[in-house]
Amino acid sequence: MLQMTILRWASSACVLSLSLPAYSQQPNIELDAIIAPFSKPDSPGCAVAAERGRQRIAAHAFGMADLEHSVPNTHDTVFEAGSVSKQFTAAAALLLVEEGKLKLNDDIRKYLPQMPNYGTPITIDHLMSHTSGLRDWGVVAGVTGWPRGTRAYTNDDALRIAVAQRSLNYPPGSEYSYTNTGYNLLAVIVERVTGQSLAAFTKARLFEPLGMTYTSWRDDFQRIVKNRAVAYMPAGGGRYAEDRPFENDYGNGGLLTTVGDLMLWNAALTSGKLGAEVTAQLQERATLSSGHRITYGRGLVVSEYKGAATASHGGATGGYRAWIERFPASGLSIGVLCNGANINPGQIARQIADTALGLQDAPAKGIAVKGLDANAGMYVNASTGATLWLDVADSTIKLRGGPALTPVDGGRFQSAAGQFVFNSADSFTLTDNSGQPARFERTEPVTLDASLVRYVGTFASAEASGVRYAVTLGTAGTMTLQLLDRSDPKFAPPIILKPTYKNAFEDGNGITVRFEPGTMVLGMPRLRALRFVRE
């Protein structure tokens, strides 16, 4: 059990406030070349900060916080941090663990009794590490024709959608699948345990003690927040359109903050201001029931970048983009907050790290691999049913439509998607960048024509608010999946499905549909096997 008292919180806040860096100091890292790809006239931009041992080494703001009123971004501009927020929610829960008010292995139904019993308990720790198996509530909402951004969703809505799910993506603890649901439920649990909203609890226990005076939560999107940047997405022809998250769910995202406050947060983790165990537990990588360790801890991704250990997280909500990272061995801390959907804050942060730490890519190894022809073909993910094609040309194996795989040794290949290990000519294991392994099996592709008629019909799902989809025949051996009872085609366009393998279809954008007797099974990223019954 961690040892921390309210008195320690008060004293640590005083110490921290006395150790703030003097932002009049000149930084020693030149950012112009790093930000050049994203710094355009009359465009949104970012605020950037980097420190090493509480010494500022980079600080810059560029672009417009408000295009309509020509207000520039500054170091004190408030941005929404997207999923960077998750570590703050996790820290709040860990404070309650420290105080004995929660346990990491508690069944969440102790605090959320309305949640279904899935046979194997979902624990508090499963919520933090994305190993709960819970479907992402925002994806389920999208299936109903009301994706996030079309309604002012709340945490109660996230809980309501979660309660309606009668099955999981996988047994709790057995796999990793990123899901916002876990962190919205954590926010509700914090409120039920403390009698305070997550916003009130973190203000009193995190933000105020650490001097994070600009930081709050977007728990009421109508609230006026001074110095807040407007978020934008490209609208073609050099134009931009507003893209702000008009919703009140938070804990999964929704943190409003500045790069200066993010530096205070990282400094608190580095120095143990929150308690050494809180930092350690945030950075403790989760272990699956198989014994396999993933890179996700509790609200932080713990991995390596060019050989340097790092703890980081990215974020994206609406047009906001964010990145926060610490390199514990060197004391390097980086924060990047942006208000343009076309800006990559992680790229900016990593280039700063390259410069500050002198990091370089490891030299590529020239390994000759023979007999690749046997590995070409279509493979199916044994867990999700999604397909992946491998092509072979000129003694090179590549993902269809993507770059070539880089051979590591005789049976292993590396790609941006992760590491491939060929178990045989008919199967491989892909371990993605989260450390999650998935087995793929070679499967014969099919093309169907007149036989498609047996799939035609109307299907409804009780787990998705009773939503109904119509399956009709398309052209050239395709089918059309159309959401019924939703009049706005902007949010419910027809989905064109092409046959892939027996009884299975895909749209080419991540949607997989499989048919079983009397049932249509829908899958997509963060959601598996949502069942629809034929009417």
PDB file of N, CA and C in Angstrom, residues 219-307:
ATOM      1  N   ASP A 219     -16.095  18.392 -19.260  1.00  0.00           N
ATOM      2  CA  ASP A 219     -17.271  17.675 -18.784  1.00  0.00           C
ATOM      3  C   ASP A 219     -18.558  18.417 -19.120  1.00  0.00           C
ATOM      4  N   ASP A 220     -18.408  19.657 -19.579  1.00  0.00           N
ATOM      5  CA  ASP A 220     -19.532  20.454 -20.064  1.00  0.00           C
ATOM      6  C   ASP A 220     -19.023  21.229 -21.274  1.00  0.00           C
ATOM      7  N   PHE A 221     -19.345  20.742 -22.458  1.00  0.00           N
ATOM      8  CA  PHE A 221     -18.757  21.346 -23.658  1.00  0.00           C
ATOM      9  C   PHE A 221     -19.237  22.769 -23.888  1.00  0.00           C
ATOM     10  N   GLN A 222     -20.294  23.204 -23.199  1.00  0.00           N
ATOM     11  CA  GLN A 222     -20.802  24.560 -23.356  1.00  0.00           C
ATOM     12  C   GLN A 222     -20.103  25.559 -22.432  1.00  0.00           C
ATOM     13  N   ARG A 223     -19.294  25.048 -21.513  1.00  0.00           N
ATOM     14  CA  ARG A 223     -18.591  25.930 -20.590  1.00  0.00           C
ATOM     15  C   ARG A 223     -17.549  26.761 -21.348  1.00  0.00           C
ATOM     16  N   ILE A 224     -17.459  28.036 -20.995  1.00  0.00           N
ATOM     17  CA  ILE A 224     -16.460  28.913 -21.604  1.00  0.00           C
ATOM     18  C   ILE A 224     -15.099  28.629 -20.970  1.00  0.00           C
ATOM     19  N   VAL A 225     -14.098  28.349 -21.795  1.00  0.00           N
ATOM     20  CA  VAL A 225     -12.731  28.098 -21.328  1.00  0.00           C
ATOM     21  C   VAL A 225     -11.826  29.133 -21.989  1.00  0.00           C
ATOM     22  N   LYS A 226     -11.277  30.017 -21.185  1.00  0.00           N
ATOM     23  CA  LYS A 226     -10.435  31.082 -21.720  1.00  0.00           C
ATOM     24  C   LYS A 226      -9.181  30.510 -22.368  1.00  0.00           C
ATOM     25  N   ASN A 227      -8.790  31.126 -23.464  1.00  0.00           N
ATOM     26  CA  ASN A 227      -7.568  30.773 -24.208  1.00  0.00           C
ATOM     27  C   ASN A 227      -7.640  29.395 -24.857  1.00  0.00           C
ATOM     28  N   ARG A 228      -8.839  28.840 -25.019  1.00  0.00           N
ATOM     29  CA  ARG A 228      -8.944  27.526 -25.655  1.00  0.00           C
ATOM     30  C   ARG A 228      -8.846  27.644 -27.172  1.00  0.00           C
ATOM     31  N   ALA A 229      -8.049  26.786 -27.763  1.00  0.00           N
ATOM     32  CA  ALA A 229      -7.938  26.731 -29.215  1.00  0.00           C
ATOM     33  C   ALA A 229      -9.161  26.041 -29.801  1.00  0.00           C
ATOM     34  N   VAL A 230      -9.593  26.512 -30.950  1.00  0.00           N
ATOM     35  CA  VAL A 230     -10.623  25.833 -31.729  1.00  0.00           C
ATOM     36  C   VAL A 230      -9.945  24.712 -32.513  1.00  0.00           C
ATOM     37  N   ALA A 231     -10.617  23.572 -32.657  1.00  0.00           N
ATOM     38  CA  ALA A 231     -10.059  22.448 -33.419  1.00  0.00           C
ATOM     39  C   ALA A 231     -10.581  22.471 -34.845  1.00  0.00           C
ATOM     40  N   TYR A 232      -9.711  22.065 -35.788  1.00  0.00           N
ATOM     41  CA  TYR A 232     -10.057  22.134 -37.198  1.00  0.00           C
ATOM     42  C   TYR A 232      -9.660  20.860 -37.930  1.00  0.00           C
ATOM     43  N   MET A 233     -10.365  20.621 -39.039  1.00  0.00           N
ATOM     44  CA  MET A 233      -9.971  19.568 -39.970  1.00  0.00           C
ATOM     45  C   MET A 233      -9.896  20.177 -41.363  1.00  0.00           C
ATOM     46  N   PRO A 234      -9.024  19.639 -42.237  1.00  0.00           N
ATOM     47  CA  PRO A 234      -8.937  20.162 -43.599  1.00  0.00           C
ATOM     48  C   PRO A 234     -10.267  19.988 -44.330  1.00  0.00           C
ATOM     49  N   ALA A 235     -10.644  21.001 -45.102  1.00  0.00           N
ATOM     50  CA  ALA A 235     -11.903  20.955 -45.853  1.00  0.00           C
ATOM     51  C   ALA A 235     -11.669  21.063 -47.346  1.00  0.00           C
ATOM     52  N   GLY A 236     -10.408  20.885 -47.789  1.00  0.00           N
ATOM     53  CA  GLY A 236     -10.106  20.924 -49.213  1.00  0.00           C
ATOM     54  C   GLY A 236      -9.779  22.321 -49.691  1.00  0.00           C
ATOM     55  N   GLY A 237      -8.898  22.393 -50.666  1.00  0.00           N
ATOM     56  CA  GLY A 237      -8.548  23.683 -51.244  1.00  0.00           C
ATOM     57  C   GLY A 237      -7.864  24.626 -50.282  1.00  0.00           C
ATOM     58  N   GLY A 238      -7.179  24.094 -49.287  1.00  0.00           N
ATOM     59  CA  GLY A 238      -6.508  24.935 -48.311  1.00  0.00           C
ATOM     60  C   GLY A 238      -7.424  25.509 -47.255  1.00  0.00           C
ATOM     61  N   ARG A 239      -8.681  25.094 -47.272  1.00  0.00           N
ATOM     62  CA  ARG A 239      -9.655  25.596 -46.296  1.00  0.00           C
ATOM     63  C   ARG A 239      -9.735  24.645 -45.095  1.00  0.00           C
ATOM     64  N   TYR A 240     -10.324  25.151 -44.010  1.00  0.00           N
ATOM     65  CA  TYR A 240     -10.521  24.348 -42.802  1.00  0.00           C
ATOM     66  C   TYR A 240     -11.956  24.489 -42.311  1.00  0.00           C
ATOM     67  N   ALA A 241     -12.409  23.451 -41.627  1.00  0.00           N
ATOM     68  CA  ALA A 241     -13.723  23.473 -40.983  1.00  0.00           C
ATOM     69  C   ALA A 241     -13.538  23.138 -39.511  1.00  0.00           C
ATOM     70  N   GLU A 242     -14.367  23.707 -38.655  1.00  0.00           N
ATOM     71  CA  GLU A 242     -14.276  23.404 -37.225  1.00  0.00           C
ATOM     72  C   GLU A 242     -14.608  21.937 -36.973  1.00  0.00           C
ATOM     73  N   ASP A 243     -13.895  21.348 -36.042  1.00  0.00           N
ATOM     74  CA  ASP A 243     -14.124  19.942 -35.689  1.00  0.00           C
ATOM     75  C   ASP A 243     -13.845  19.766 -34.197  1.00  0.00           C
ATOM     76  N   ARG A 244     -14.767  20.283 -33.396  1.00  0.00           N
ATOM     77  CA  ARG A 244     -14.623  20.194 -31.945  1.00  0.00           C
ATOM     78  C   ARG A 244     -15.538  19.104 -31.382  1.00  0.00           C
ATOM     79  N   PRO A 245     -15.130  18.477 -30.290  1.00  0.00           N
ATOM     80  CA  PRO A 245     -15.962  17.421 -29.694  1.00  0.00           C
ATOM     81  C   PRO A 245     -17.071  18.000 -28.822  1.00  0.00           C
ATOM     82  N   PHE A 246     -18.237  18.136 -29.392  1.00  0.00           N
ATOM     83  CA  PHE A 246     -19.381  18.636 -28.643  1.00  0.00           C
ATOM     84  C   PHE A 246     -20.059  17.478 -27.924  1.00  0.00           C
ATOM     85  N   GLU A 247     -19.441  17.032 -26.826  1.00  0.00           N
ATOM     86  CA  GLU A 247     -19.970  15.942 -26.018  1.00  0.00           C
ATOM     87  C   GLU A 247     -19.435  16.097 -24.607  1.00  0.00           C
ATOM     88  N   ASN A 248     -20.061  15.411 -23.657  1.00  0.00           N
ATOM     89  CA  ASN A 248     -19.718  15.574 -22.247  1.00  0.00           C
ATOM     90  C   ASN A 248     -19.148  14.314 -21.609  1.00  0.00           C
ATOM     91  N   ASP A 249     -18.906  13.275 -22.384  1.00  0.00           N
ATOM     92  CA  ASP A 249     -18.207  12.117 -21.833  1.00  0.00           C
ATOM     93  C   ASP A 249     -16.746  12.495 -21.646  1.00  0.00           C
ATOM     94  N   TYR A 250     -16.125  11.980 -20.612  1.00  0.00           N
ATOM     95  CA  TYR A 250     -14.716  12.287 -20.375  1.00  0.00           C
ATOM     96  C   TYR A 250     -14.117  11.244 -19.445  1.00  0.00           C
ATOM     97  N   GLY A 251     -12.816  11.299 -19.306  1.00  0.00           N
ATOM     98  CA  GLY A 251     -12.070  10.268 -18.580  1.00  0.00           C
ATOM     99  C   GLY A 251     -11.289   9.433 -19.567  1.00  0.00           C
ATOM    100  N   ASN A 252     -11.950   9.084 -20.662  1.00  0.00           N
ATOM    101  CA  ASN A 252     -11.266   8.473 -21.807  1.00  0.00           C
ATOM    102  C   ASN A 252     -10.497   9.522 -22.588  1.00  0.00           C
ATOM    103  N   GLY A 253     -10.991  10.729 -22.579  1.00  0.00           N
ATOM    104  CA  GLY A 253     -10.410  11.896 -23.222  1.00  0.00           C
ATOM    105  C   GLY A 253     -10.971  13.105 -22.501  1.00  0.00           C
ATOM    106  N   GLY A 254     -10.918  14.260 -23.150  1.00  0.00           N
ATOM    107  CA  GLY A 254     -11.584  15.425 -22.585  1.00  0.00           C
ATOM    108  C   GLY A 254     -10.739  16.286 -21.676  1.00  0.00           C
ATOM    109  N   LEU A 255      -9.452  15.984 -21.502  1.00  0.00           N
ATOM    110  CA  LEU A 255      -8.605  16.834 -20.677  1.00  0.00           C
ATOM    111  C   LEU A 255      -8.286  18.112 -21.436  1.00  0.00           C
ATOM    112  N   LEU A 256      -8.499  19.253 -20.805  1.00  0.00           N
ATOM    113  CA  LEU A 256      -8.144  20.553 -21.361  1.00  0.00           C
ATOM    114  C   LEU A 256      -6.891  21.032 -20.646  1.00  0.00           C
ATOM    115  N   THR A 257      -5.834  21.312 -21.392  1.00  0.00           N
ATOM    116  CA  THR A 257      -4.557  21.586 -20.739  1.00  0.00           C
ATOM    117  C   THR A 257      -3.629  22.363 -21.660  1.00  0.00           C
ATOM    118  N   THR A 258      -2.467  22.712 -21.138  1.00  0.00           N
ATOM    119  CA  THR A 258      -1.428  23.414 -21.891  1.00  0.00           C
ATOM    120  C   THR A 258      -0.146  22.590 -21.867  1.00  0.00           C
ATOM    121  N   VAL A 259       0.792  22.920 -22.753  1.00  0.00           N
ATOM    122  CA  VAL A 259       2.055  22.179 -22.744  1.00  0.00           C
ATOM    123  C   VAL A 259       2.844  22.450 -21.474  1.00  0.00           C
ATOM    124  N   GLY A 260       2.694  23.642 -20.906  1.00  0.00           N
ATOM    125  CA  GLY A 260       3.367  23.936 -19.647  1.00  0.00           C
ATOM    126  C   GLY A 260       2.857  23.058 -18.524  1.00  0.00           C
ATOM    127  N   ASP A 261       1.542  22.854 -18.472  1.00  0.00           N
ATOM    128  CA  ASP A 261       0.971  21.977 -17.449  1.00  0.00           C
ATOM    129  C   ASP A 261       1.382  20.521 -17.674  1.00  0.00           C
ATOM    130  N   LEU A 262       1.499  20.111 -18.936  1.00  0.00           N
ATOM    131  CA  LEU A 262       1.969  18.748 -19.203  1.00  0.00           C
ATOM    132  C   LEU A 262       3.397  18.550 -18.733  1.00  0.00           C
ATOM    133  N   MET A 263       4.224  19.587 -18.816  1.00  0.00           N
ATOM    134  CA  MET A 263       5.583  19.485 -18.295  1.00  0.00           C
ATOM    135  C   MET A 263       5.568  19.326 -16.777  1.00  0.00           C
ATOM    136  N   LEU A 264       4.650  20.024 -16.101  1.00  0.00           N
ATOM    137  CA  LEU A 264       4.502  19.852 -14.651  1.00  0.00           C
ATOM    138  C   LEU A 264       4.097  18.419 -14.319  1.00  0.00           C
ATOM    139  N   TRP A 265       3.206  17.872 -15.111  1.00  0.00           N
ATOM    140  CA  TRP A 265       2.743  16.503 -14.875  1.00  0.00           C
ATOM    141  C   TRP A 265       3.888  15.502 -15.060  1.00  0.00           C
ATOM    142  N   ASN A 266       4.606  15.619 -16.143  1.00  0.00           N
ATOM    143  CA  ASN A 266       5.719  14.708 -16.381  1.00  0.00           C
ATOM    144  C   ASN A 266       6.783  14.840 -15.293  1.00  0.00           C
ATOM    145  N   ALA A 267       7.034  16.071 -14.856  1.00  0.00           N
ATOM    146  CA  ALA A 267       8.018  16.283 -13.797  1.00  0.00           C
ATOM    147  C   ALA A 267       7.560  15.618 -12.503  1.00  0.00           C
ATOM    148  N   ALA A 268       6.251  15.666 -12.234  1.00  0.00           N
ATOM    149  CA  ALA A 268       5.722  15.028 -11.028  1.00  0.00           C
ATOM    150  C   ALA A 268       5.896  13.516 -11.086  1.00  0.00           C
ATOM    151  N   LEU A 269       5.691  12.930 -12.272  1.00  0.00           N
ATOM    152  CA  LEU A 269       5.893  11.487 -12.405  1.00  0.00           C
ATOM    153  C   LEU A 269       7.368  11.132 -12.243  1.00  0.00           C
ATOM    154  N   THR A 270       8.241  11.933 -12.845  1.00  0.00           N
ATOM    155  CA  THR A 270       9.670  11.647 -12.775  1.00  0.00           C
ATOM    156  C   THR A 270      10.197  11.748 -11.343  1.00  0.00           C
ATOM    157  N   SER A 271       9.733  12.754 -10.626  1.00  0.00           N
ATOM    158  CA  SER A 271      10.260  13.005  -9.280  1.00  0.00           C
ATOM    159  C   SER A 271       9.513  12.251  -8.189  1.00  0.00           C
ATOM    160  N   GLY A 272       8.402  11.594  -8.537  1.00  0.00           N
ATOM    161  CA  GLY A 272       7.639  10.867  -7.527  1.00  0.00           C
ATOM    162  C   GLY A 272       6.732  11.742  -6.699  1.00  0.00           C
ATOM    163  N   LYS A 273       6.374  12.929  -7.183  1.00  0.00           N
ATOM    164  CA  LYS A 273       5.486  13.816  -6.436  1.00  0.00           C
ATOM    165  C   LYS A 273       4.133  13.176  -6.146  1.00  0.00           C
ATOM    166  N   LEU A 274       3.720  12.287  -7.021  1.00  0.00           N
ATOM    167  CA  LEU A 274       2.443  11.596  -6.812  1.00  0.00           C
ATOM    168  C   LEU A 274       2.605  10.381  -5.910  1.00  0.00           C
ATOM    169  N   GLY A 275       3.826  10.117  -5.498  1.00  0.00           N
ATOM    170  CA  GLY A 275       4.139   8.864  -4.822  1.00  0.00           C
ATOM    171  C   GLY A 275       4.847   7.955  -5.810  1.00  0.00           C
ATOM    172  N   ALA A 276       5.958   7.402  -5.394  1.00  0.00           N
ATOM    173  CA  ALA A 276       6.758   6.588  -6.307  1.00  0.00           C
ATOM    174  C   ALA A 276       5.960   5.437  -6.880  1.00  0.00           C
ATOM    175  N   GLU A 277       5.049   4.871  -6.087  1.00  0.00           N
ATOM    176  CA  GLU A 277       4.292   3.718  -6.555  1.00  0.00           C
ATOM    177  C   GLU A 277       3.277   4.087  -7.626  1.00  0.00           C
ATOM    178  N   VAL A 278       2.750   5.318  -7.570  1.00  0.00           N
ATOM    179  CA  VAL A 278       1.808   5.731  -8.610  1.00  0.00           C
ATOM    180  C   VAL A 278       2.514   5.762  -9.958  1.00  0.00           C
ATOM    181  N   THR A 279       3.705   6.379  -9.998  1.00  0.00           N
ATOM    182  CA  THR A 279       4.474   6.394 -11.241  1.00  0.00           C
ATOM    183  C   THR A 279       4.785   4.982 -11.700  1.00  0.00           C
ATOM    184  N   ALA A 280       5.208   4.131 -10.763  1.00  0.00           N
ATOM    185  CA  ALA A 280       5.570   2.757 -11.124  1.00  0.00           C
ATOM    186  C   ALA A 280       4.372   1.998 -11.661  1.00  0.00           C
ATOM    187  N   GLN A 281       3.215   2.164 -11.045  1.00  0.00           N
ATOM    188  CA  GLN A 281       2.044   1.416 -11.478  1.00  0.00           C
ATOM    189  C   GLN A 281       1.494   1.934 -12.803  1.00  0.00           C
ATOM    190  N   LEU A 282       1.599   3.230 -13.039  1.00  0.00           N
ATOM    191  CA  LEU A 282       1.197   3.745 -14.346  1.00  0.00           C
ATOM    192  C   LEU A 282       2.042   3.116 -15.451  1.00  0.00           C
ATOM    193  N   GLN A 283       3.306   2.859 -15.159  1.00  0.00           N
ATOM    194  CA  GLN A 283       4.243   2.365 -16.162  1.00  0.00           C
ATOM    195  C   GLN A 283       4.421   0.852 -16.141  1.00  0.00           C
ATOM    196  N   GLU A 284       3.660   0.138 -15.332  1.00  0.00           N
ATOM    197  CA  GLU A 284       3.790  -1.319 -15.261  1.00  0.00           C
ATOM    198  C   GLU A 284       3.037  -1.961 -16.419  1.00  0.00           C
ATOM    199  N   ARG A 285       3.776  -2.579 -17.331  1.00  0.00           N
ATOM    200  CA  ARG A 285       3.154  -3.191 -18.499  1.00  0.00           C
ATOM    201  C   ARG A 285       2.248  -4.339 -18.083  1.00  0.00           C
ATOM    202  N   ALA A 286       1.118  -4.444 -18.740  1.00  0.00           N
ATOM    203  CA  ALA A 286       0.150  -5.488 -18.409  1.00  0.00           C
ATOM    204  C   ALA A 286       0.609  -6.837 -18.936  1.00  0.00           C
ATOM    205  N   THR A 287       0.230  -7.876 -18.238  1.00  0.00           N
ATOM    206  CA  THR A 287       0.527  -9.246 -18.640  1.00  0.00           C
ATOM    207  C   THR A 287      -0.782  -9.975 -18.912  1.00  0.00           C
ATOM    208  N   LEU A 288      -0.900 -10.556 -20.097  1.00  0.00           N
ATOM    209  CA  LEU A 288      -2.102 -11.288 -20.468  1.00  0.00           C
ATOM    210  C   LEU A 288      -2.154 -12.621 -19.728  1.00  0.00           C
ATOM    211  N   SER A 289      -3.310 -13.245 -19.742  1.00  0.00           N
ATOM    212  CA  SER A 289      -3.462 -14.529 -19.061  1.00  0.00           C
ATOM    213  C   SER A 289      -2.550 -15.597 -19.652  1.00  0.00           C
ATOM    214  N   SER A 290      -2.105 -15.400 -20.896  1.00  0.00           N
ATOM    215  CA  SER A 290      -1.175 -16.334 -21.529  1.00  0.00           C
ATOM    216  C   SER A 290       0.250 -16.159 -21.023  1.00  0.00           C
ATOM    217  N   GLY A 291       0.493 -15.096 -20.253  1.00  0.00           N
ATOM    218  CA  GLY A 291       1.836 -14.767 -19.805  1.00  0.00           C
ATOM    219  C   GLY A 291       2.542 -13.769 -20.696  1.00  0.00           C
ATOM    220  N   HIS A 292       1.928 -13.413 -21.826  1.00  0.00           N
ATOM    221  CA  HIS A 292       2.532 -12.469 -22.769  1.00  0.00           C
ATOM    222  C   HIS A 292       2.363 -11.045 -22.244  1.00  0.00           C
ATOM    223  N   ARG A 293       3.452 -10.269 -22.271  1.00  0.00           N
ATOM    224  CA  ARG A 293       3.406  -8.878 -21.830  1.00  0.00           C
ATOM    225  C   ARG A 293       3.157  -7.957 -23.016  1.00  0.00           C
ATOM    226  N   ILE A 294       2.267  -6.994 -22.821  1.00  0.00           N
ATOM    227  CA  ILE A 294       1.999  -5.997 -23.849  1.00  0.00           C
ATOM    228  C   ILE A 294       2.710  -4.697 -23.459  1.00  0.00           C
ATOM    229  N   THR A 295       2.679  -3.722 -24.346  1.00  0.00           N
ATOM    230  CA  THR A 295       3.369  -2.465 -24.068  1.00  0.00           C
ATOM    231  C   THR A 295       2.504  -1.479 -23.292  1.00  0.00           C
ATOM    232  N   TYR A 296       1.205  -1.751 -23.164  1.00  0.00           N
ATOM    233  CA  TYR A 296       0.336  -0.813 -22.457  1.00  0.00           C
ATOM    234  C   TYR A 296       0.418  -1.072 -20.958  1.00  0.00           C
ATOM    235  N   GLY A 297       0.588   0.017 -20.207  1.00  0.00           N
ATOM    236  CA  GLY A 297       0.577  -0.076 -18.760  1.00  0.00           C
ATOM    237  C   GLY A 297      -0.796   0.299 -18.234  1.00  0.00           C
ATOM    238  N   ARG A 298      -0.841   1.405 -17.498  1.00  0.00           N
ATOM    239  CA  ARG A 298      -2.114   1.930 -17.013  1.00  0.00           C
ATOM    240  C   ARG A 298      -2.202   3.391 -17.447  1.00  0.00           C
ATOM    241  N   GLY A 299      -2.728   3.600 -18.640  1.00  0.00           N
ATOM    242  CA  GLY A 299      -2.816   4.944 -19.198  1.00  0.00           C
ATOM    243  C   GLY A 299      -1.554   5.421 -19.877  1.00  0.00           C
ATOM    244  N   LEU A 300      -0.547   4.564 -19.989  1.00  0.00           N
ATOM    245  CA  LEU A 300       0.702   4.902 -20.658  1.00  0.00           C
ATOM    246  C   LEU A 300       1.175   3.731 -21.503  1.00  0.00           C
ATOM    247  N   VAL A 301       1.817   4.049 -22.618  1.00  0.00           N
ATOM    248  CA  VAL A 301       2.460   3.034 -23.453  1.00  0.00           C
ATOM    249  C   VAL A 301       3.936   3.006 -23.066  1.00  0.00           C
ATOM    250  N   VAL A 302       4.419   1.851 -22.672  1.00  0.00           N
ATOM    251  CA  VAL A 302       5.793   1.712 -22.192  1.00  0.00           C
ATOM    252  C   VAL A 302       6.556   0.852 -23.192  1.00  0.00           C
ATOM    253  N   SER A 303       7.481   1.462 -23.903  1.00  0.00           N
ATOM    254  CA  SER A 303       8.170   0.737 -24.963  1.00  0.00           C
ATOM    255  C   SER A 303       9.556   1.324 -25.159  1.00  0.00           C
ATOM    256  N   GLU A 304      10.109   1.171 -26.353  1.00  0.00           N
ATOM    257  CA  GLU A 304      11.400   1.738 -26.699  1.00  0.00           C
ATOM    258  C   GLU A 304      11.287   2.511 -28.009  1.00  0.00           C
ATOM    259  N   TYR A 305      12.092   3.532 -28.116  1.00  0.00           N
ATOM    260  CA  TYR A 305      12.205   4.277 -29.366  1.00  0.00           C
ATOM    261  C   TYR A 305      13.691   4.396 -29.691  1.00  0.00           C
ATOM    262  N   LYS A 306      14.100   3.740 -30.763  1.00  0.00           N
ATOM    263  CA  LYS A 306      15.487   3.734 -31.192  1.00  0.00           C
ATOM    264  C   LYS A 306      16.425   3.350 -30.054  1.00  0.00           C
ATOM    265  N   GLY A 307      15.986   2.356 -29.275  1.00  0.00           N
ATOM    266  CA  GLY A 307      16.810   1.829 -28.201  1.00  0.00           C
ATOM    267  C   GLY A 307      16.660   2.523 -26.871  1.00  0.00           C
TER     268      GLY A 307
END
